[in-house]
């Protein structure tokens, strides 16, 4: 009756980054901009770190929505990049769906702007086609908390799993022993509190 | 086990605006009045823009609840207008149900004041009769957040889909190419941040 | 798959007021005390107005938990009053369950202090025995929002319907024409904003 | 020892609107954008209504800061318009100061974006030169509440009087009898709650 | 250099209740309506209890602002009642000022709606004429916290003392022994938490 | 269709405390540190009081994550203590799972830091293996409310029951008569408001 | 023109703890009870640690206000203890003022319940008599933030200095070298985050 | 009577960074860690950019307070670095005061952790010695908002001017024409919203 536990698997997951565009980002007001900016870059770094097939897409980037965040483009220079000519739901764009299917992965990780449209629409569509969908809540943003909560309710009713970028990285990594340094660096670069712990620890240990 | 994705379809949807009356609006305290006023008018403009059959109804408008917001009446001069003589649940009023069924649409979009009564009651009743129901959360208001959250819980348990007016407009439109200017104008008129993007964009482009 | 709409019916509903005791009330910090006090009295007035069989129960009222709110006792002098000798879950007390079953009603309306214990425990137990359970969220209180949200999640998963006292009164009344004055008075006594509407309306009309 | 009451006087006041530019507006996050947009337009309408000499100024409007809000330009087509070539503090721009002094007014009303820079800097400078300065708090915006509070503390310590657009309009008007309809229209256009009161009142009265 | 301590003295204080009108109350959104309604009635009860000369005034009560709260009228049937024909600042109305001066008191306690206009204007004017002014912050309301904070800053800079109705009652009473029962009743009627303490205390003591 | 009521049973429950480590605790920012510290100790005291088999586990305690809270170690000197060498999900550690199964209990109570990883991962895994899982929400902490809410949504969809330490203690105890003094002491030590009630009660009674 | 810096001096300061009574504590709702309880005990521990002359006083402790927090009584068994027979302002009680003056100290540290009465009244009175007054904001509590802010405004206008218990302890101590262990223990006992730092540090250092 | 406007002057200002240590940072809970980390680095970058003499100091960095943030040390390798042996108030350390005076500047900019101690103490002491003191509110942090507000009240009463790092940079820079690129880069690196504006602008302009 309840939903089974689908564990994220780095060998079976693809990352879809939808419409993180300079103009649209000014619409995001349910997360503080410092934190949101950090979360999006952390998620992208995680995708890079776990070597997940990643797909970039934008909506109307020649208009007021503005260009993709330059850091994302720089981080994934060879990723499929679908500048959608008009479709609001990325899943309505054939090139996008083809790119997704070409990854051969069954688990889709989605983040984007704004949550109830650019994230929710393809998330709901992908579930209909049998994918397991994980939405990264803190790397997705929207107008206000009311809009976010409405979108979460609609997506969870459909079977989407909600995660943060940190939870996602932990579930993909499984075991620190796979690479202590790599994961530690990822965390230190994006979690000030964690960096402080590492700094203090290294200092005391170094003095010993 | 989870809920299937029912996509809003502009050819199969009707809009029900329930009890947005001048007196009742003073009870709404879970949304800032500037924002709420804007959201209701945005939803109405969207109904107009997508040419959805729209039904207006009020409760006891000759008493303290007060008259319908004049802008709604002006926007839909020919819409069915059911001034209910006493029924709290609009769905208990035969004329209202007849008007709904006369639209021949299967998807019902509902917004109103107050959320846990004027919206939730007809929403729950319509689902019982097999309609797909979409409640517009940010064009519906109530006494406080606790009341809103209770109402959302009850409605989502019954299968209602929660959306904002912006998400709804996007899902109805599907593709910007259907009419870039029309949708852009709708957004600019009701999203100050989006208007700013358009202003800046037009200016820089105009200077080039 | 989703939950059917069980409409409150004044001929088939009983009201259970659990542990609204002077001492326990000082633990309630998820609602402002002025508002909470008002909500509990509003719910009690509604029970009286709709003539619902009402059951009062307390836990350890001779100790620090303190006596029942005097207003409740005064309002329902002849209601079954079960001072539980020790059971935390009222449903573990045979007299309480007997009193509930003696009402012959299938719909149970529950409110109390604190939400995750005195309300949630009997609510969950009653559902197991086939009752339809409606918890009145704004006449139930607890330590903080986190505790409230946990309790709501647990109860809604089990099939409890969450309502406010206002939504409940509206669903029980069905039609203003059943008694305009009575319902209006109930609202005016407990909703300052509504009273203001009535005052203004009566004044302008009176002058006419 | 305390500050004397300097009453706003419509014959002795000028309005300075500083840097309400499309780009900078996306930095404002201490007020909801719907409300902020409304407040700025309300203040501008008030300046128009009371026929106050009004000065517009922008900072670097050819760059990312973007053009002035078009509504402001449209409302004051003949107002002095100082596009500052570089000065961050408008008071460091001679043309601006000259325009201010040319009004011959001693009371300066200032609003702008962002509060701690574009508003606070000229406010502090104008006080040093002996003007009475009134900052319109709800038509000025900044990054977050912490920034706003810091700016308020600095300005009030220097003798700035903080007002809202509504308080300002009331103090300028002094007596409803000067023009009931005009002030009522100003309020109705920018205060949804007030408009609702007027709608209800007119309806009941009209029916009488 | 700092402000001297002016202690409220029940033999030298008058109470001014400004514009607590049914329509204007719907504009108050910086305090929850249940709490605000309670605070205003508590303040009025305190004025009655301490037998302070009390003056009522309204602004345009025949229009949308609506009539005075009926409870205030009922509580002070013989108080001077100045229905101002148009003056926004009550202090601009000669009858009002005459009534204030006729009390012969030097300490003025002011509360009203909305804070930055109906309270702040007469408060600032009265200070200019040498009165000691105490504003009752929790029986005065306005559009939002930003407006409230602006008004507080302006008033405290001018020397107004900010108090709550509870602090005011305590400072007027000085010593419980003057009348334990009377003050206890005042508190119990308006502070649910205090009433609970009294209920528990009386019960345990009564059983002893 | 809805979830059955699984009542906590002190003879059939085990307590899993996951990663309450000195370093990781500095990451917890969704609960005030005074309250969180108190909640964790209250939960541990409850486990002790009800004599539940308890299992302690840590992640990388020799690194920046830091050592287990010393109070937990002191309270359960003989409990299985699994210092995981690398597994992020405690359930991926065979010793941990063996220790859990060795308790022979079917109900697992889980709390830890951070919620969406150290709590959610073993909770989801345990449910897959047929355990009944209860997560103690207020003794689990994470980065912010958004992260907490995402985690709650994912866990409740999988069938986890969310409880607070207080609700849990009440459900385990069932009846005050089992030990009034013991439960009262547990509450007084961790709920200041409850301690105050007991102090007042004892004083008045003692004087009698 | 601004206020000179009066530094707290442990040889010239006395501590006044006013009305921290079990009943009155239930009125405190502007601080979370876990934190408030902790703050009051931390302040008392600081007074003990710095060996400040300390005076305890209560108001009507035989009635609903309830007895003094037992921990305070236990910590200062020999301190002057003035159970006031009726005076609301402790400064109106001669025994209290005599006890204050008998300390021979010029700096008075005051904390109590509720802030705008039991703290503000004696604070204002003591300033009138030439004392330097420091109010400990986080060991003083009241009904809500609005009441607290009003009280702060009134007190700071009169020259009261606002401090927290932590700032106060630091200013009294001046130099860690006076006693590292003592101050560290005081902090660890009342600041969970600080305790965590000490635990981690000691562990890493111990392993070295 | 009010405070004169002392304008920050880059030729007459020094920057004091007090106790931004890895351990102490975990105590900061009145600002989100992502934002706080960003603010501190932005302030440091500003000091570098304007070439202000900068002084670093720490308290007990060999103990649990932990080492200075490594970024600060890296940014100012040649700055005076005073590791205080015990003085809590940096101003009580002769080397620190000597270093301050050696800069020959009259305007001191101070930020640090925690606000009411490491910032407020030296700020108050420096004012006593005739310096103009500017506290950077958003690069200073403490336990909670109550502690922050107390500290602000005490500092502003003494004449401290409160600023944010952004306001400070603007006041130091005076005119964009001094260096458009440099200031733009500083803003883009630390204000995501501003970076977005620059990205969009450059893109549209580039395409032209």
Short mmCIF file of N, CA, C and O in Angstrom, two decimals, chain E residues 81-170:
data_model
loop_
_atom_site.label_atom_id
_atom_site.label_comp_id
_atom_site.label_asym_id
_atom_site.label_seq_id
_atom_site.Cartn_x
_atom_site.Cartn_y
_atom_site.Cartn_z
N UNK E 81 -18.20 61.83 22.81
CA UNK E 81 -18.15 61.02 21.59
C UNK E 81 -18.05 61.99 20.43
O UNK E 81 -19.03 62.65 20.08
N UNK E 82 -16.87 62.08 19.83
CA UNK E 82 -16.67 63.06 18.76
C UNK E 82 -16.60 62.34 17.42
O UNK E 82 -15.60 61.71 17.08
N UNK E 83 -17.68 62.44 16.66
CA UNK E 83 -17.71 61.89 15.29
C UNK E 83 -17.13 62.96 14.38
O UNK E 83 -17.83 63.91 14.03
N UNK E 84 -15.88 62.81 14.03
CA UNK E 84 -15.20 63.88 13.29
C UNK E 84 -15.75 63.98 11.86
O UNK E 84 -15.84 62.96 11.16
N UNK E 85 -16.05 65.19 11.43
CA UNK E 85 -16.63 65.35 10.09
C UNK E 85 -15.61 65.15 8.98
O UNK E 85 -15.99 64.91 7.84
N UNK E 86 -14.32 65.25 9.26
CA UNK E 86 -13.37 65.08 8.17
C UNK E 86 -11.92 65.05 8.60
O UNK E 86 -11.07 64.46 7.91
N UNK E 87 -11.61 65.64 9.75
CA UNK E 87 -10.21 65.71 10.16
C UNK E 87 -9.63 64.32 10.36
O UNK E 87 -10.21 63.50 11.08
N UNK E 88 -8.50 64.08 9.73
CA UNK E 88 -7.86 62.78 9.87
C UNK E 88 -7.17 62.70 11.22
O UNK E 88 -7.29 61.71 11.93
N UNK E 89 -6.46 63.75 11.59
CA UNK E 89 -5.83 63.81 12.91
C UNK E 89 -6.87 64.32 13.90
O UNK E 89 -7.36 65.44 13.78
N UNK E 90 -7.22 63.48 14.87
CA UNK E 90 -8.25 63.88 15.82
C UNK E 90 -7.89 65.20 16.50
O UNK E 90 -8.76 65.98 16.88
N UNK E 91 -6.60 65.43 16.63
CA UNK E 91 -6.16 66.66 17.30
C UNK E 91 -6.47 67.92 16.47
O UNK E 91 -6.41 69.03 16.97
N UNK E 92 -6.80 67.74 15.22
CA UNK E 92 -7.20 68.89 14.39
C UNK E 92 -8.67 69.25 14.59
O UNK E 92 -9.16 70.20 13.99
N UNK E 93 -9.35 68.45 15.39
CA UNK E 93 -10.76 68.70 15.66
C UNK E 93 -10.89 69.42 17.00
O UNK E 93 -10.49 68.88 18.05
N UNK E 94 -11.46 70.59 16.98
CA UNK E 94 -11.50 71.40 18.20
C UNK E 94 -12.29 70.75 19.32
O UNK E 94 -11.91 70.82 20.49
N UNK E 95 -13.38 70.10 18.96
CA UNK E 95 -14.18 69.46 20.01
C UNK E 95 -13.39 68.39 20.72
O UNK E 95 -13.51 68.21 21.94
N UNK E 96 -12.62 67.68 19.95
CA UNK E 96 -11.82 66.61 20.55
C UNK E 96 -10.80 67.21 21.52
O UNK E 96 -10.68 66.76 22.66
N UNK E 97 -10.08 68.20 21.07
CA UNK E 97 -9.06 68.80 21.93
C UNK E 97 -9.70 69.42 23.17
O UNK E 97 -9.19 69.28 24.29
N UNK E 98 -10.84 70.06 22.96
CA UNK E 98 -11.54 70.63 24.13
C UNK E 98 -11.90 69.53 25.12
O UNK E 98 -11.74 69.68 26.33
N UNK E 99 -12.41 68.43 24.59
CA UNK E 99 -12.80 67.32 25.48
C UNK E 99 -11.59 66.78 26.22
O UNK E 99 -11.65 66.46 27.42
N UNK E 100 -10.48 66.70 25.53
CA UNK E 100 -9.26 66.21 26.19
C UNK E 100 -8.87 67.17 27.31
O UNK E 100 -8.60 66.76 28.44
N UNK E 101 -8.87 68.46 26.99
CA UNK E 101 -8.42 69.43 27.99
C UNK E 101 -9.40 69.54 29.15
O UNK E 101 -9.02 69.80 30.28
N UNK E 102 -10.68 69.28 28.86
CA UNK E 102 -11.68 69.34 29.92
C UNK E 102 -11.46 68.27 30.99
O UNK E 102 -11.94 68.39 32.11
N UNK E 103 -10.75 67.23 30.63
CA UNK E 103 -10.51 66.19 31.65
C UNK E 103 -9.54 66.71 32.71
O UNK E 103 -9.47 66.17 33.80
N UNK E 104 -8.76 67.72 32.34
CA UNK E 104 -7.79 68.26 33.29
C UNK E 104 -6.62 67.34 33.56
O UNK E 104 -5.85 67.56 34.49
N UNK E 105 -6.46 66.30 32.78
CA UNK E 105 -5.39 65.33 32.99
C UNK E 105 -4.18 65.67 32.13
O UNK E 105 -4.33 66.21 31.04
N UNK E 106 -3.03 65.30 32.61
CA UNK E 106 -1.79 65.60 31.87
C UNK E 106 -1.27 64.38 31.13
O UNK E 106 -0.46 64.50 30.21
N UNK E 107 -1.70 63.20 31.55
CA UNK E 107 -1.22 61.97 30.91
C UNK E 107 -2.29 61.44 29.96
O UNK E 107 -3.41 61.15 30.39
N UNK E 108 -1.93 61.28 28.71
CA UNK E 108 -2.90 60.79 27.72
C UNK E 108 -2.53 59.40 27.26
O UNK E 108 -1.38 59.16 26.85
N UNK E 109 -3.48 58.50 27.38
CA UNK E 109 -3.30 57.13 26.91
C UNK E 109 -4.06 57.01 25.59
O UNK E 109 -5.26 57.26 25.55
N UNK E 110 -3.35 56.61 24.52
CA UNK E 110 -3.99 56.59 23.20
C UNK E 110 -3.87 55.21 22.57
O UNK E 110 -2.82 54.57 22.62
N UNK E 111 -4.98 54.77 21.98
CA UNK E 111 -4.97 53.55 21.16
C UNK E 111 -5.91 53.78 20.00
O UNK E 111 -6.86 54.57 20.12
N UNK E 112 -5.68 53.08 18.90
CA UNK E 112 -6.56 53.29 17.77
C UNK E 112 -6.17 52.52 16.53
O UNK E 112 -5.23 51.70 16.55
N UNK E 113 -6.88 52.80 15.48
CA UNK E 113 -6.68 52.14 14.18
C UNK E 113 -6.71 53.22 13.11
O UNK E 113 -7.68 54.01 13.06
N UNK E 114 -5.69 53.36 12.20
CA UNK E 114 -4.51 52.55 12.17
C UNK E 114 -3.37 53.29 12.87
O UNK E 114 -3.38 54.52 12.92
N UNK E 115 -2.40 52.52 13.33
CA UNK E 115 -1.36 53.03 14.22
C UNK E 115 -0.63 54.26 13.68
O UNK E 115 -0.41 55.23 14.39
N UNK E 116 -0.19 54.21 12.42
CA UNK E 116 0.66 55.29 11.94
C UNK E 116 -0.12 56.56 11.61
O UNK E 116 0.50 57.59 11.32
N UNK E 117 -1.44 56.50 11.64
CA UNK E 117 -2.23 57.69 11.34
C UNK E 117 -3.07 58.11 12.56
O UNK E 117 -2.77 59.06 13.23
N UNK E 118 -4.08 57.31 12.84
CA UNK E 118 -5.07 57.70 13.85
C UNK E 118 -4.44 57.72 15.25
O UNK E 118 -4.93 58.44 16.13
N UNK E 119 -3.39 56.96 15.47
CA UNK E 119 -2.70 56.98 16.76
C UNK E 119 -1.53 57.96 16.72
O UNK E 119 -1.41 58.84 17.57
N UNK E 120 -0.66 57.82 15.72
CA UNK E 120 0.57 58.60 15.72
C UNK E 120 0.31 60.11 15.59
O UNK E 120 0.96 60.91 16.25
N UNK E 121 -0.64 60.49 14.75
CA UNK E 121 -0.84 61.92 14.53
C UNK E 121 -1.25 62.64 15.82
O UNK E 121 -0.60 63.61 16.23
N UNK E 122 -2.33 62.21 16.50
CA UNK E 122 -2.66 62.92 17.74
C UNK E 122 -1.59 62.75 18.82
O UNK E 122 -1.39 63.65 19.63
N UNK E 123 -0.90 61.60 18.83
CA UNK E 123 0.15 61.41 19.83
C UNK E 123 1.25 62.46 19.66
O UNK E 123 1.69 63.09 20.62
N UNK E 124 1.69 62.65 18.43
CA UNK E 124 2.74 63.62 18.17
C UNK E 124 2.26 65.04 18.47
O UNK E 124 3.00 65.87 19.05
N UNK E 125 1.02 65.32 18.12
CA UNK E 125 0.48 66.66 18.36
C UNK E 125 0.35 66.94 19.86
O UNK E 125 0.64 68.05 20.33
N UNK E 126 -0.07 65.94 20.61
CA UNK E 126 -0.27 66.14 22.04
C UNK E 126 1.06 66.38 22.75
O UNK E 126 1.15 67.17 23.69
N UNK E 127 2.08 65.69 22.30
CA UNK E 127 3.40 65.90 22.90
C UNK E 127 3.87 67.33 22.65
O UNK E 127 4.42 67.98 23.55
N UNK E 128 3.62 67.82 21.45
CA UNK E 128 3.98 69.20 21.15
C UNK E 128 3.34 70.19 22.13
O UNK E 128 3.86 71.26 22.39
N UNK E 129 2.17 69.81 22.65
CA UNK E 129 1.49 70.73 23.57
C UNK E 129 1.79 70.40 25.03
O UNK E 129 1.11 70.90 25.94
N UNK E 130 2.76 69.54 25.26
CA UNK E 130 3.22 69.34 26.61
C UNK E 130 2.59 68.19 27.38
O UNK E 130 2.86 68.01 28.57
N UNK E 131 1.75 67.42 26.74
CA UNK E 131 1.19 66.25 27.42
C UNK E 131 2.23 65.12 27.50
O UNK E 131 3.13 65.04 26.66
N UNK E 132 2.07 64.26 28.48
CA UNK E 132 2.80 62.99 28.48
C UNK E 132 1.94 61.98 27.74
O UNK E 132 0.77 61.79 28.08
N UNK E 133 2.50 61.34 26.73
CA UNK E 133 1.69 60.46 25.89
C UNK E 133 2.15 59.01 26.01
O UNK E 133 3.34 58.70 25.88
N UNK E 134 1.19 58.12 26.26
CA UNK E 134 1.42 56.68 26.34
C UNK E 134 0.59 56.02 25.25
O UNK E 134 -0.64 56.12 25.26
N UNK E 135 1.24 55.34 24.31
CA UNK E 135 0.49 54.64 23.27
C UNK E 135 0.39 53.16 23.63
O UNK E 135 1.39 52.54 24.00
N UNK E 136 -0.82 52.63 23.54
CA UNK E 136 -1.04 51.22 23.88
C UNK E 136 -0.85 50.40 22.61
O UNK E 136 -1.71 50.35 21.73
N UNK E 137 0.31 49.77 22.51
CA UNK E 137 0.72 49.17 21.25
C UNK E 137 -0.15 47.99 20.84
O UNK E 137 -0.38 47.78 19.66
N UNK E 138 -0.62 47.21 21.80
CA UNK E 138 -1.35 46.01 21.41
C UNK E 138 -2.85 46.23 21.29
O UNK E 138 -3.58 45.29 20.97
N UNK E 139 -3.30 47.45 21.52
CA UNK E 139 -4.70 47.79 21.23
C UNK E 139 -4.76 48.77 20.07
O UNK E 139 -5.79 49.41 19.84
N UNK E 140 -3.67 48.87 19.35
CA UNK E 140 -3.58 49.69 18.15
C UNK E 140 -3.13 48.77 17.01
O UNK E 140 -2.28 47.92 17.23
N UNK E 141 -3.70 48.95 15.84
CA UNK E 141 -3.37 48.02 14.76
C UNK E 141 -3.18 48.72 13.44
O UNK E 141 -3.66 49.84 13.25
N UNK E 142 -2.50 48.01 12.53
CA UNK E 142 -2.29 48.61 11.20
C UNK E 142 -2.10 47.52 10.15
O UNK E 142 -2.31 46.33 10.43
N UNK E 143 -1.68 47.92 8.96
CA UNK E 143 -1.66 47.03 7.80
C UNK E 143 -0.69 45.86 7.92
O UNK E 143 -0.95 44.76 7.46
N UNK E 144 0.48 46.10 8.51
CA UNK E 144 1.49 45.06 8.58
C UNK E 144 2.60 45.51 9.53
O UNK E 144 2.58 46.64 10.02
N UNK E 145 3.56 44.63 9.78
CA UNK E 145 4.60 44.92 10.77
C UNK E 145 5.50 46.06 10.31
O UNK E 145 6.00 46.83 11.13
N UNK E 146 5.74 46.14 9.03
CA UNK E 146 6.58 47.23 8.53
C UNK E 146 5.95 48.58 8.86
O UNK E 146 6.63 49.50 9.32
N UNK E 147 4.65 48.69 8.65
CA UNK E 147 3.98 49.95 8.96
C UNK E 147 4.03 50.22 10.46
O UNK E 147 4.27 51.35 10.90
N UNK E 148 3.82 49.17 11.24
CA UNK E 148 3.87 49.35 12.70
C UNK E 148 5.24 49.83 13.15
O UNK E 148 5.37 50.77 13.94
N UNK E 149 6.28 49.18 12.65
CA UNK E 149 7.62 49.53 13.08
C UNK E 149 7.99 50.96 12.68
O UNK E 149 8.63 51.68 13.44
N UNK E 150 7.58 51.37 11.50
CA UNK E 150 7.83 52.75 11.08
C UNK E 150 7.17 53.72 12.06
O UNK E 150 7.76 54.71 12.47
N UNK E 151 5.93 53.42 12.41
CA UNK E 151 5.19 54.31 13.31
C UNK E 151 5.83 54.35 14.69
O UNK E 151 5.94 55.42 15.30
N UNK E 152 6.25 53.21 15.20
CA UNK E 152 6.90 53.18 16.51
C UNK E 152 8.17 54.04 16.50
O UNK E 152 8.43 54.79 17.43
N UNK E 153 8.95 53.90 15.44
CA UNK E 153 10.19 54.68 15.37
C UNK E 153 9.92 56.18 15.40
O UNK E 153 10.59 56.93 16.09
N UNK E 154 8.90 56.59 14.64
CA UNK E 154 8.59 58.02 14.61
C UNK E 154 8.09 58.50 15.96
O UNK E 154 8.44 59.58 16.42
N UNK E 155 7.27 57.70 16.61
CA UNK E 155 6.69 58.13 17.89
C UNK E 155 7.71 58.11 19.01
O UNK E 155 7.76 59.04 19.82
N UNK E 156 8.54 57.09 19.09
CA UNK E 156 9.52 57.05 20.19
C UNK E 156 10.55 58.15 20.02
O UNK E 156 11.02 58.71 21.01
N UNK E 157 10.88 58.50 18.78
CA UNK E 157 11.82 59.60 18.59
C UNK E 157 11.24 60.90 19.16
O UNK E 157 11.97 61.79 19.60
N UNK E 158 9.91 61.00 19.15
CA UNK E 158 9.27 62.22 19.64
C UNK E 158 9.00 62.17 21.14
O UNK E 158 8.53 63.16 21.71
N UNK E 159 9.26 61.04 21.78
CA UNK E 159 9.09 60.97 23.22
C UNK E 159 7.86 60.21 23.70
O UNK E 159 7.56 60.17 24.89
N UNK E 160 7.14 59.60 22.79
CA UNK E 160 5.99 58.77 23.20
C UNK E 160 6.49 57.56 23.98
O UNK E 160 7.54 56.99 23.65
N UNK E 161 5.76 57.15 25.02
CA UNK E 161 6.10 55.92 25.73
C UNK E 161 5.19 54.79 25.23
O UNK E 161 3.97 54.95 25.22
N UNK E 162 5.77 53.67 24.86
CA UNK E 162 4.99 52.54 24.34
C UNK E 162 4.68 51.56 25.46
O UNK E 162 5.56 51.16 26.20
N UNK E 163 3.42 51.19 25.58
CA UNK E 163 3.04 50.23 26.61
C UNK E 163 2.01 49.25 26.05
O UNK E 163 1.37 49.53 25.05
N UNK E 164 1.83 48.12 26.74
CA UNK E 164 0.73 47.21 26.43
C UNK E 164 -0.39 47.47 27.42
O UNK E 164 -0.19 48.10 28.45
N UNK E 165 -1.56 46.94 27.12
CA UNK E 165 -2.69 47.17 28.04
C UNK E 165 -2.38 46.54 29.40
O UNK E 165 -2.79 47.08 30.44
N UNK E 166 -1.65 45.44 29.40
CA UNK E 166 -1.36 44.77 30.67
C UNK E 166 -0.37 45.60 31.50
O UNK E 166 -0.56 45.79 32.71
N UNK E 167 0.66 46.10 30.88
CA UNK E 167 1.63 46.93 31.60
C UNK E 167 0.96 48.18 32.13
O UNK E 167 1.22 48.61 33.27
N UNK E 168 0.10 48.74 31.32
CA UNK E 168 -0.64 49.94 31.71
C UNK E 168 -1.50 49.67 32.93
O UNK E 168 -1.51 50.45 33.90
N UNK E 169 -2.22 48.56 32.91
CA UNK E 169 -3.09 48.24 34.06
C UNK E 169 -2.24 48.05 35.31
O UNK E 169 -2.61 48.50 36.40
N UNK E 170 -1.10 47.40 35.17
CA UNK E 170 -0.25 47.18 36.34
C UNK E 170 0.31 48.50 36.88
O UNK E 170 0.37 48.71 38.09
#
